[in-house]
CSV table of C-alpha atoms in Angstrom, one decimal:
chain,number,residue,atom,x,y,z
Q,1,MET,CA,-4.3,17.1,80.5
Q,2,THR,CA,-2.4,19.9,82.2
Q,3,ASN,CA,-1.9,23.1,80.2
Q,4,LYS,CA,1.6,23.5,78.8
Q,5,SER,CA,2.1,26.5,81.0
Q,6,ASN,CA,1.5,24.4,84.1
Q,7,HIS,CA,3.7,21.5,83.1
Q,8,LYS,CA,6.2,20.3,85.6
Q,9,ARG,CA,9.9,20.5,84.7
Q,10,VAL,CA,11.6,17.1,84.5
Q,11,VAL,CA,15.3,16.6,85.3
Q,12,VAL,CA,17.8,13.8,85.3
Q,13,THR,CA,19.4,13.0,88.6
Q,14,GLY,CA,21.0,9.6,88.0
Q,15,MET,CA,22.4,7.6,85.1
Q,16,GLY,CA,23.5,4.0,84.8
Q,17,ALA,CA,24.9,2.0,81.9
Q,18,THR,CA,26.4,-1.4,81.1
Q,19,THR,CA,28.0,-1.6,77.7
Q,20,CYS,CA,30.8,-3.4,75.9
Q,21,LEU,CA,32.9,-0.2,76.4
Q,22,GLY,CA,32.7,-0.8,80.2
Q,23,THR,CA,30.4,-1.2,83.1
Q,24,GLY,CA,29.3,2.2,84.2
Q,25,VAL,CA,28.6,5.6,82.6
Q,26,GLU,CA,32.1,6.9,83.1
Q,27,LYS,CA,33.8,3.9,81.5
Q,28,THR,CA,31.4,4.1,78.6
Q,29,TRP,CA,31.9,7.8,78.2
Q,30,ALA,CA,35.7,7.5,78.5
Q,31,GLY,CA,35.6,5.0,75.6
Q,32,VAL,CA,33.4,7.3,73.5
Q,33,LYS,CA,35.8,10.3,74.1
Q,34,LYS,CA,38.8,8.2,73.1
Q,35,ALA,CA,36.9,6.9,70.0
Q,36,GLU,CA,37.4,3.3,71.1
Q,37,THR,CA,35.2,0.4,70.2
Q,38,GLY,CA,34.1,-2.4,72.5
Q,39,ILE,CA,33.1,-4.6,69.6
Q,40,GLY,CA,35.2,-7.8,69.2
Q,41,PRO,CA,35.2,-11.5,68.6
Q,42,ILE,CA,32.3,-13.5,70.1
Q,43,THR,CA,33.4,-15.4,73.2
Q,44,CYS,CA,30.1,-16.1,75.0
Q,45,PHE,CA,29.1,-19.1,72.8
Q,46,ASP,CA,30.4,-21.3,70.0
Q,47,ASP,CA,30.0,-19.2,66.9
Q,48,SER,CA,32.0,-21.6,64.6
Q,49,SER,CA,29.0,-22.4,62.4
Q,50,LEU,CA,28.0,-18.8,61.9
Q,51,HIS,CA,29.1,-16.3,59.3
Q,52,ILE,CA,29.1,-13.5,61.9
Q,53,HIS,CA,31.8,-13.6,64.5
Q,54,ILE,CA,31.8,-10.2,66.2
Q,55,ALA,CA,29.5,-8.6,68.8
Q,56,GLY,CA,29.5,-6.2,71.7
Q,57,GLU,CA,29.9,-8.2,74.9
Q,58,VAL,CA,29.7,-6.8,78.4
Q,59,LYS,CA,32.7,-8.4,80.1
Q,60,ASP,CA,34.0,-6.3,82.9
Q,61,PHE,CA,31.7,-7.0,85.9
Q,62,ASP,CA,31.5,-9.8,88.4
Q,63,LEU,CA,27.9,-10.6,88.9
Q,64,ARG,CA,28.3,-12.1,92.4
Q,65,LYS,CA,30.4,-9.2,93.6
Q,66,ASP,CA,28.9,-6.3,91.7
Q,67,LEU,CA,25.2,-6.9,91.8
Q,68,ARG,CA,23.9,-6.3,95.3
Q,69,SER,CA,20.4,-7.9,94.8
Q,70,ASN,CA,20.1,-11.6,95.3
Q,71,ALA,CA,16.6,-11.5,93.7
Q,72,ILE,CA,17.9,-9.9,90.5
Q,73,PHE,CA,20.8,-12.4,90.5
Q,74,ARG,CA,18.2,-15.2,90.0
Q,75,GLY,CA,16.9,-13.5,86.8
Q,76,ASP,CA,18.0,-13.7,83.2
Q,77,ARG,CA,21.1,-11.9,82.0
Q,78,TYR,CA,19.0,-9.0,80.6
Q,79,SER,CA,17.8,-8.5,84.2
Q,80,HIS,CA,21.4,-8.7,85.5
Q,81,LEU,CA,22.4,-5.9,83.1
Q,82,ALA,CA,19.4,-3.8,84.0
Q,83,GLY,CA,20.1,-4.4,87.7
Q,84,ILE,CA,23.7,-3.2,87.4
Q,85,ALA,CA,22.6,-0.1,85.5
Q,86,ALA,CA,19.8,0.7,87.9
Q,87,GLN,CA,22.0,0.3,90.9
Q,88,GLU,CA,24.5,2.9,89.4
Q,89,ALA,CA,21.7,5.3,88.5
Q,90,ILE,CA,20.0,5.2,91.8
Q,91,ASP,CA,23.2,5.4,93.7
Q,92,GLN,CA,24.1,8.5,91.7
Q,93,SER,CA,20.7,10.1,92.3
Q,94,GLY,CA,21.2,9.9,96.1
Q,95,LEU,CA,17.7,8.7,96.6
Q,96,GLU,CA,17.0,6.9,99.9
Q,97,THR,CA,16.2,3.3,99.3
Q,98,PRO,CA,13.7,1.8,99.5
Q,99,PHE,CA,12.1,5.0,98.1
Q,100,VAL,CA,10.4,7.0,100.7
Q,101,ASP,CA,7.8,8.1,98.2
Q,102,GLY,CA,7.4,4.8,96.5
Q,103,GLU,CA,3.8,5.5,95.6
Q,104,LYS,CA,4.8,8.6,93.7
Q,105,ALA,CA,7.4,6.7,91.7
Q,106,ALA,CA,7.3,4.8,88.4
Q,107,CYS,CA,9.5,2.0,87.1
Q,108,ILE,CA,9.4,1.5,83.3
Q,109,VAL,CA,12.3,-0.7,82.2
Q,110,GLY,CA,11.7,-2.3,78.8
Q,111,SER,CA,13.4,-4.9,76.6
Q,112,GLY,CA,12.9,-5.6,72.9
Q,113,ILE,CA,13.2,-9.3,73.5
Q,114,GLY,CA,13.4,-10.2,77.2
Q,115,GLY,CA,15.0,-13.3,78.6
Q,116,LEU,CA,16.3,-14.7,75.3
Q,117,THR,CA,19.3,-16.5,76.9
Q,118,THR,CA,17.1,-18.3,79.3
Q,119,MET,CA,14.7,-19.3,76.5
Q,120,GLU,CA,17.5,-20.7,74.4
Q,121,GLU,CA,18.9,-22.7,77.4
Q,122,SER,CA,15.4,-24.0,78.1
Q,123,TYR,CA,14.8,-25.2,74.5
Q,124,HIS,CA,18.2,-26.8,74.6
Q,125,SER,CA,17.3,-28.7,77.7
Q,126,LEU,CA,14.0,-29.9,76.3
Q,127,PHE,CA,14.8,-30.7,72.7
Q,128,VAL,CA,18.6,-31.5,72.7
Q,129,GLU,CA,19.2,-32.9,76.2
Q,130,LYS,CA,15.6,-34.4,76.3
Q,131,LYS,CA,15.0,-33.3,79.8
Q,132,LYS,CA,11.4,-33.5,81.1
Q,133,ALA,CA,11.4,-30.0,82.6
Q,134,THR,CA,13.2,-26.7,82.7
Q,135,ASN,CA,14.4,-24.5,85.5
Q,136,PRO,CA,11.3,-23.6,87.7
Q,137,LEU,CA,12.1,-19.9,87.2
Q,138,THR,CA,12.1,-20.2,83.4
Q,139,LEU,CA,8.9,-18.3,82.9
Q,140,LEU,CA,9.7,-15.5,85.3
Q,141,LYS,CA,13.2,-15.1,83.8
Q,142,THR,CA,12.0,-14.9,80.2
Q,143,ILE,CA,9.1,-12.4,80.3
Q,144,ALA,CA,10.0,-8.9,79.1
Q,145,SER,CA,8.7,-7.2,82.3
Q,146,SER,CA,10.9,-9.1,84.6
Q,147,ALA,CA,13.6,-6.5,84.8
Q,148,ALA,CA,11.1,-3.7,85.6
Q,149,ALA,CA,9.5,-5.9,88.3
Q,150,HIS,CA,13.0,-6.7,89.8
Q,151,VAL,CA,14.0,-3.1,89.9
Q,152,SER,CA,10.6,-2.1,91.4
Q,153,ILE,CA,10.9,-4.7,94.1
Q,154,GLU,CA,14.5,-3.9,94.9
Q,155,TYR,CA,13.9,-0.1,95.4
Q,156,GLY,CA,10.3,0.0,96.7
Q,157,ILE,CA,8.8,1.6,93.6
Q,158,LYS,CA,5.0,1.2,94.1
Q,159,GLY,CA,3.6,3.4,91.3
Q,160,PRO,CA,3.3,2.4,87.7
Q,161,CYS,CA,5.6,-0.4,86.8
Q,162,PHE,CA,5.7,-2.2,83.4
Q,163,ALA,CA,7.9,-2.8,80.4
Q,164,THR,CA,7.9,-1.2,77.0
Q,165,VAL,CA,8.5,-3.5,74.0
Q,166,SER,CA,9.1,-1.7,70.8
Q,167,ALA,CA,12.3,-3.1,69.2
Q,168,CYS,CA,15.0,-0.4,69.0
Q,169,SER,CA,12.8,2.4,70.3
Q,170,THR,CA,12.0,0.5,73.6
Q,171,ALA,CA,14.2,2.6,76.0
Q,172,THR,CA,13.2,5.9,74.4
Q,173,HIS,CA,9.5,5.0,74.7
Q,174,ALA,CA,10.1,4.1,78.4
Q,175,MET,CA,11.8,7.4,79.0
Q,176,GLY,CA,9.2,9.4,77.2
Q,177,LEU,CA,6.4,7.8,79.2
Q,178,VAL,CA,8.1,8.6,82.5
Q,179,PHE,CA,8.7,12.1,81.3
Q,180,ASP,CA,5.1,12.6,80.5
Q,181,MET,CA,3.9,11.2,83.8
Q,182,ILE,CA,6.1,13.5,85.8
Q,183,ARG,CA,5.3,16.5,83.5
Q,184,HIS,CA,1.6,16.1,84.1
Q,185,GLY,CA,2.0,15.6,87.8
Q,186,GLN,CA,1.0,11.9,88.0
Q,187,ILE,CA,4.3,11.0,89.7
Q,188,SER,CA,7.3,12.8,91.3
Q,189,LEU,CA,10.1,10.5,90.1
Q,190,GLY,CA,10.7,7.5,87.9
Q,191,VAL,CA,13.3,5.0,86.8
Q,192,ALA,CA,13.3,4.5,83.0
Q,193,GLY,CA,15.3,2.7,80.4
Q,194,ALA,CA,15.8,-0.8,78.9
Q,195,SER,CA,18.1,-3.8,78.9
Q,196,GLU,CA,19.0,-6.3,76.2
Q,197,ALA,CA,21.0,-9.6,76.3
Q,198,VAL,CA,20.6,-11.1,72.9
Q,199,LEU,CA,24.1,-12.7,72.4
Q,200,CYS,CA,23.3,-16.3,72.0
Q,201,PHE,CA,23.4,-18.8,69.1
Q,202,GLY,CA,19.7,-18.7,68.1
Q,203,SER,CA,19.6,-14.9,68.1
Q,204,LEU,CA,22.7,-14.5,66.0
Q,205,ARG,CA,21.4,-17.1,63.6
Q,206,ALA,CA,18.1,-15.2,63.2
Q,207,TRP,CA,19.8,-11.9,62.7
Q,208,GLN,CA,22.2,-13.4,60.3
Q,209,ALA,CA,19.3,-14.7,58.2
Q,210,LEU,CA,17.9,-11.1,57.9
Q,211,HIS,CA,21.2,-10.0,56.2
Q,212,VAL,CA,21.6,-6.8,58.3
Q,213,LEU,CA,24.7,-7.8,60.3
Q,214,SER,CA,28.2,-6.7,59.4
Q,215,PRO,CA,31.0,-9.4,59.5
Q,216,ASP,CA,33.7,-6.8,60.1
Q,217,GLY,CA,32.4,-3.7,61.9
Q,218,CYS,CA,29.8,-1.0,62.4
Q,219,ARG,CA,30.5,2.1,60.2
Q,220,PRO,CA,27.5,4.4,60.3
Q,221,PHE,CA,27.0,6.8,57.3
Q,222,SER,CA,30.1,5.3,55.6
Q,223,LYS,CA,30.2,4.6,51.9
Q,224,ASN,CA,31.5,1.1,52.6
Q,225,ARG,CA,29.1,0.3,55.5
Q,226,ASN,CA,27.7,-3.2,55.3
Q,227,GLY,CA,25.5,-3.7,58.3
Q,228,THR,CA,25.2,-3.2,62.0
Q,229,VAL,CA,26.8,-5.2,64.9
Q,230,LEU,CA,24.7,-6.6,67.7
Q,231,ALA,CA,25.5,-5.8,71.3
Q,232,GLU,CA,24.2,-6.5,74.8
Q,233,GLY,CA,23.8,-3.7,77.3
Q,234,ALA,CA,21.5,-1.6,79.5
Q,235,GLY,CA,20.8,2.0,80.2
Q,236,ILE,CA,18.8,3.4,83.1
Q,237,LEU,CA,18.0,7.0,84.0
Q,238,VAL,CA,16.4,8.5,87.1
Q,239,PHE,CA,13.9,11.3,86.1
Q,240,GLU,CA,12.5,13.7,88.8
Q,241,ASP,CA,10.1,16.6,89.1
Q,242,TYR,CA,12.5,19.6,89.3
Q,243,ASP,CA,10.9,20.9,92.5
Q,244,TYR,CA,11.1,17.5,94.1
Q,245,ALA,CA,14.8,17.1,93.2
Q,246,LYS,CA,15.6,20.6,94.4
Q,247,ALA,CA,13.8,20.0,97.7
Q,248,ARG,CA,16.0,17.1,98.5
Q,249,GLY,CA,19.2,18.8,97.3
Q,250,ALA,CA,19.9,16.4,94.4
Q,251,LYS,CA,22.6,17.0,91.8
Q,252,ILE,CA,21.0,17.6,88.4
Q,253,TYR,CA,22.7,16.3,85.3
Q,254,GLY,CA,20.3,17.8,82.7
Q,255,GLU,CA,16.7,18.5,81.9
Q,256,VAL,CA,14.3,16.5,79.7
Q,257,LEU,CA,12.7,19.1,77.5
Q,258,GLY,CA,10.7,17.2,74.9
Q,259,PHE,CA,9.6,13.9,73.6
Q,260,ALA,CA,7.6,12.5,70.7
Q,261,MET,CA,6.7,9.2,69.1
Q,262,THR,CA,5.3,8.3,65.7
Q,263,SER,CA,4.7,5.2,63.5
Q,264,ASP,CA,5.4,4.9,59.8
Q,265,ALA,CA,2.5,2.5,59.4
Q,266,GLY,CA,4.3,1.3,56.3
Q,267,ASP,CA,6.8,-1.6,56.4
Q,268,MET,CA,8.4,-3.9,59.0
Q,269,VAL,CA,11.9,-3.4,57.7
Q,270,ASN,CA,12.1,-0.5,55.2
Q,271,PRO,CA,11.8,2.8,56.9
Q,272,ASP,CA,9.7,5.7,55.7
Q,273,ILE,CA,10.9,9.3,55.9
Q,274,HIS,CA,7.6,10.8,57.2
Q,275,GLY,CA,7.6,8.9,60.5
Q,276,PRO,CA,11.1,9.9,61.6
Q,277,THR,CA,10.5,13.5,60.3
Q,278,ASN,CA,7.4,13.9,62.3
Q,279,ALA,CA,9.0,12.4,65.5
Q,280,MET,CA,11.8,15.0,65.3
Q,281,LYS,CA,9.4,17.9,64.5
Q,282,LEU,CA,7.0,17.0,67.3
Q,283,ALA,CA,9.9,16.5,69.8
Q,284,LEU,CA,11.1,20.1,69.0
Q,285,GLU,CA,7.5,21.4,69.5
Q,286,SER,CA,7.3,19.5,72.8
Q,287,ALA,CA,10.6,21.0,73.9
Q,288,ARG,CA,9.5,24.5,72.7
Q,289,LEU,CA,12.8,24.7,70.7
Q,290,ALA,CA,13.5,25.8,67.2
Q,291,PRO,CA,15.8,23.9,64.8
Q,292,SER,CA,18.4,26.6,65.3
Q,293,ASP,CA,18.5,25.8,69.1
Q,294,ILE,CA,19.8,22.2,68.6
Q,295,ASP,CA,23.6,21.8,69.1
Q,296,TYR,CA,23.9,18.1,68.5
Q,297,ILE,CA,21.9,15.1,67.2
Q,298,ASN,CA,22.7,11.6,68.4
Q,299,ALA,CA,21.4,9.6,65.4
Q,300,HIS,CA,19.9,6.2,65.4
Q,301,GLY,CA,22.6,5.5,62.8
Q,302,THR,CA,22.6,1.7,62.5
Q,303,ALA,CA,25.1,1.5,59.6
Q,304,THR,CA,22.6,-0.2,57.4
Q,305,LYS,CA,22.2,1.2,53.8
Q,306,ILE,CA,18.6,2.3,54.0
Q,307,ASN,CA,18.4,3.5,57.6
Q,308,ASP,CA,21.3,5.9,57.5
Q,309,SER,CA,20.3,7.6,54.2
Q,310,ASN,CA,16.7,7.8,55.3
Q,311,GLU,CA,17.6,9.4,58.7
Q,312,THR,CA,19.9,11.9,56.9
Q,313,ARG,CA,17.0,12.9,54.6
Q,314,ALA,CA,14.7,13.2,57.5
Q,315,ILE,CA,17.1,15.4,59.4
Q,316,ARG,CA,17.5,17.7,56.4
Q,317,LYS,CA,13.7,17.9,56.1
Q,318,VAL,CA,13.3,18.9,59.7
Q,319,PHE,CA,16.2,21.2,60.1
Q,320,GLY,CA,16.5,22.8,56.6
Q,321,ALA,CA,19.5,25.1,56.3
Q,322,GLU,CA,20.4,24.4,59.9
Q,323,ALA,CA,21.2,20.8,59.0
Q,324,ASP,CA,24.6,21.8,57.6
Q,325,ARG,CA,25.5,23.4,60.9
Q,326,ILE,CA,24.4,20.8,63.4
Q,327,PRO,CA,26.9,18.0,64.2
Q,328,VAL,CA,25.3,14.5,64.0
Q,329,SER,CA,26.9,11.3,65.1
Q,330,SER,CA,26.1,7.7,65.7
Q,331,THR,CA,27.9,6.1,68.7
Q,332,LYS,CA,26.9,2.5,67.7
Q,333,ALA,CA,30.3,1.9,66.1
Q,334,MET,CA,31.7,2.1,69.6
Q,335,HIS,CA,29.1,0.4,71.9
Q,336,GLY,CA,27.3,-1.7,69.2
Q,337,HIS,CA,23.6,-1.8,68.5
Q,338,CYS,CA,22.1,-2.6,71.9
Q,339,LEU,CA,18.6,-2.8,70.3
Q,340,GLY,CA,16.0,-1.9,72.9
Q,341,ALA,CA,18.5,-0.5,75.3
Q,342,GLY,CA,20.2,1.7,72.7
Q,343,GLY,CA,18.1,4.8,73.4
Q,344,ALA,CA,18.9,5.0,77.1
Q,345,ILE,CA,22.6,4.3,76.6
Q,346,GLU,CA,22.7,7.0,73.9
Q,347,SER,CA,20.8,9.4,76.1
Q,348,THR,CA,23.4,9.1,78.8
Q,349,ILE,CA,26.0,9.9,76.2
Q,350,CYS,CA,24.0,13.0,75.2
Q,351,LEU,CA,23.9,14.2,78.8
Q,352,LYS,CA,27.6,13.7,79.1
Q,353,ALA,CA,28.1,15.6,75.9
Q,354,ILE,CA,26.2,18.6,77.5
Q,355,GLU,CA,28.1,18.3,80.8
Q,356,GLU,CA,31.5,18.2,79.1
Q,357,ASN,CA,30.8,20.3,76.0
Q,358,PHE,CA,32.1,17.4,73.8
Q,359,LEU,CA,30.7,16.0,70.5
Q,360,PRO,CA,30.9,12.2,70.3
Q,361,PRO,CA,32.5,10.9,67.1
Q,362,THR,CA,31.2,8.5,64.4
Q,363,LEU,CA,33.9,5.8,64.3
Q,364,GLY,CA,34.9,4.2,61.0
Q,365,LEU,CA,33.8,7.0,58.8
Q,366,ASP,CA,36.7,7.4,56.3
Q,367,GLU,CA,34.5,8.2,53.3
Q,368,ALA,CA,30.9,9.2,53.7
Q,369,ASP,CA,28.1,7.8,51.5
Q,370,PRO,CA,27.1,10.6,49.0
Q,371,GLU,CA,23.6,10.2,50.3
Q,372,CYS,CA,24.8,10.9,53.8
Q,373,ASP,CA,26.0,14.5,53.6
Q,374,LEU,CA,25.9,15.9,57.1
Q,375,ASP,CA,28.6,16.7,59.6
Q,376,TYR,CA,28.9,13.3,61.3
Q,377,VAL,CA,32.0,14.2,63.5
Q,378,PRO,CA,34.1,11.5,61.7
Q,379,ASN,CA,36.4,9.4,63.8
Q,380,GLU,CA,37.4,11.9,66.4
Q,381,GLY,CA,35.2,13.8,68.9
Q,382,ARG,CA,35.6,17.5,69.2
Q,383,ASN,CA,35.1,20.2,71.9
Q,384,ALA,CA,32.2,22.5,71.3
Q,385,GLU,CA,29.5,24.3,73.2
Q,386,VAL,CA,26.6,21.8,73.7
Q,387,ASN,CA,23.4,22.9,75.3
Q,388,TYR,CA,20.5,21.3,73.5
Q,389,VAL,CA,20.6,17.8,72.1
Q,390,MET,CA,18.3,15.4,70.3
Q,391,CYS,CA,18.4,11.6,70.5
Q,392,ASN,CA,16.7,9.5,67.9
Q,393,SER,CA,15.5,5.9,68.1
Q,394,PHE,CA,13.9,4.4,64.9
Q,395,ALA,CA,12.8,0.8,65.2
Q,396,PHE,CA,11.7,-2.2,63.0
Q,397,GLY,CA,8.0,-1.8,62.3
Q,398,GLY,CA,8.5,1.9,61.7
Q,399,LEU,CA,8.3,2.7,65.4
Q,400,ASN,CA,9.9,6.1,66.0
Q,401,ALA,CA,10.8,7.9,69.2
Q,402,THR,CA,12.8,11.2,69.7
Q,403,ILE,CA,13.8,12.8,73.0
Q,404,VAL,CA,15.4,16.2,73.6
Q,405,PHE,CA,17.7,17.1,76.5
Q,406,GLY,CA,19.0,20.4,77.8
Q,407,PRO,CA,21.4,21.6,80.6
Q,408,SER,CA,20.4,21.6,84.2
Q,409,PRO,CA,18.1,24.5,85.1
Q,410,ASP,CA,20.6,25.4,87.7
Q,411,ALA,CA,23.6,25.6,85.2
């Protein structure tokens, strides 16, 4: 391991997002600033026999026109969403493609579930239509590392390439791994994030059975919250060694300052306060920041009863008296719960918050739960100086990941 004093600085030079607020970071951010929601009635399959009829669907891109890669086009929808987001991020970075230094690059693009749409279609073919075989590409389309492989092939990324799979912490784990690889000099740049396409009948039926979905909207930290809302989407970021980015004259959108990951080692569904607390504490230590330095926290904030109050208590435990000062919001009421992709989408929102000195709102928060007693920026965003932000991802199984961003070193 390299001594901390010799760590490389890691910066963000590209961002891409596909969400129900709109395809592209700017459309997503515009929706966040206007406090809009992309959640609406399900249109992508027949939901008439379900109790849940809302979700966050990505609707505003034409796959044949907007996705330049024919190879990714042959993949599952989760690979399509990842491909669109990666395309935007790499275009924004200005990197020459295929990458000139492909051996010095990594591609870690995860998915909590992988090619679920393809899997459902295949089961329908076999067990309902009684076909003797499925599409020859079924296996390749379903595996959770397909998106990472597709992006690696498309852009000539020849270093480490794999997927993280850790439920709702998937993207943040991917970003943290690329951050550590660059910081320790193993690579010069990396593409990191995750993609999720879970809006199909079988998926909603399974989530419905768990009783964590809301039938009428996602309202994080609200007294009347009654569950989360599933959404599809993808978030991809380009991370680079600061010196590498400077040498090629890249525009820098922010700096990755710290990262930490922990496990509750307790329960698959009910979170423990110690795991999230330690993730945030260790991320601050990794970033070499004090609680007083943080200007904004993008909470995991799923709008489920236990998670929101548990995260609130963990924030109070980490930040002490500072907790009353720091604005906290969950943007999931606007873009839905994108599961494994959430951390990367929310990280792009954090970086935009720094760039534009704007605090994203928590939509649908008319009356806070008494157990949720922080400044959640209710319903309307606000202008404020934003330099250092923390982004939380806390997943089923007690898998916790926290990442910290700051302004560009050149700001």
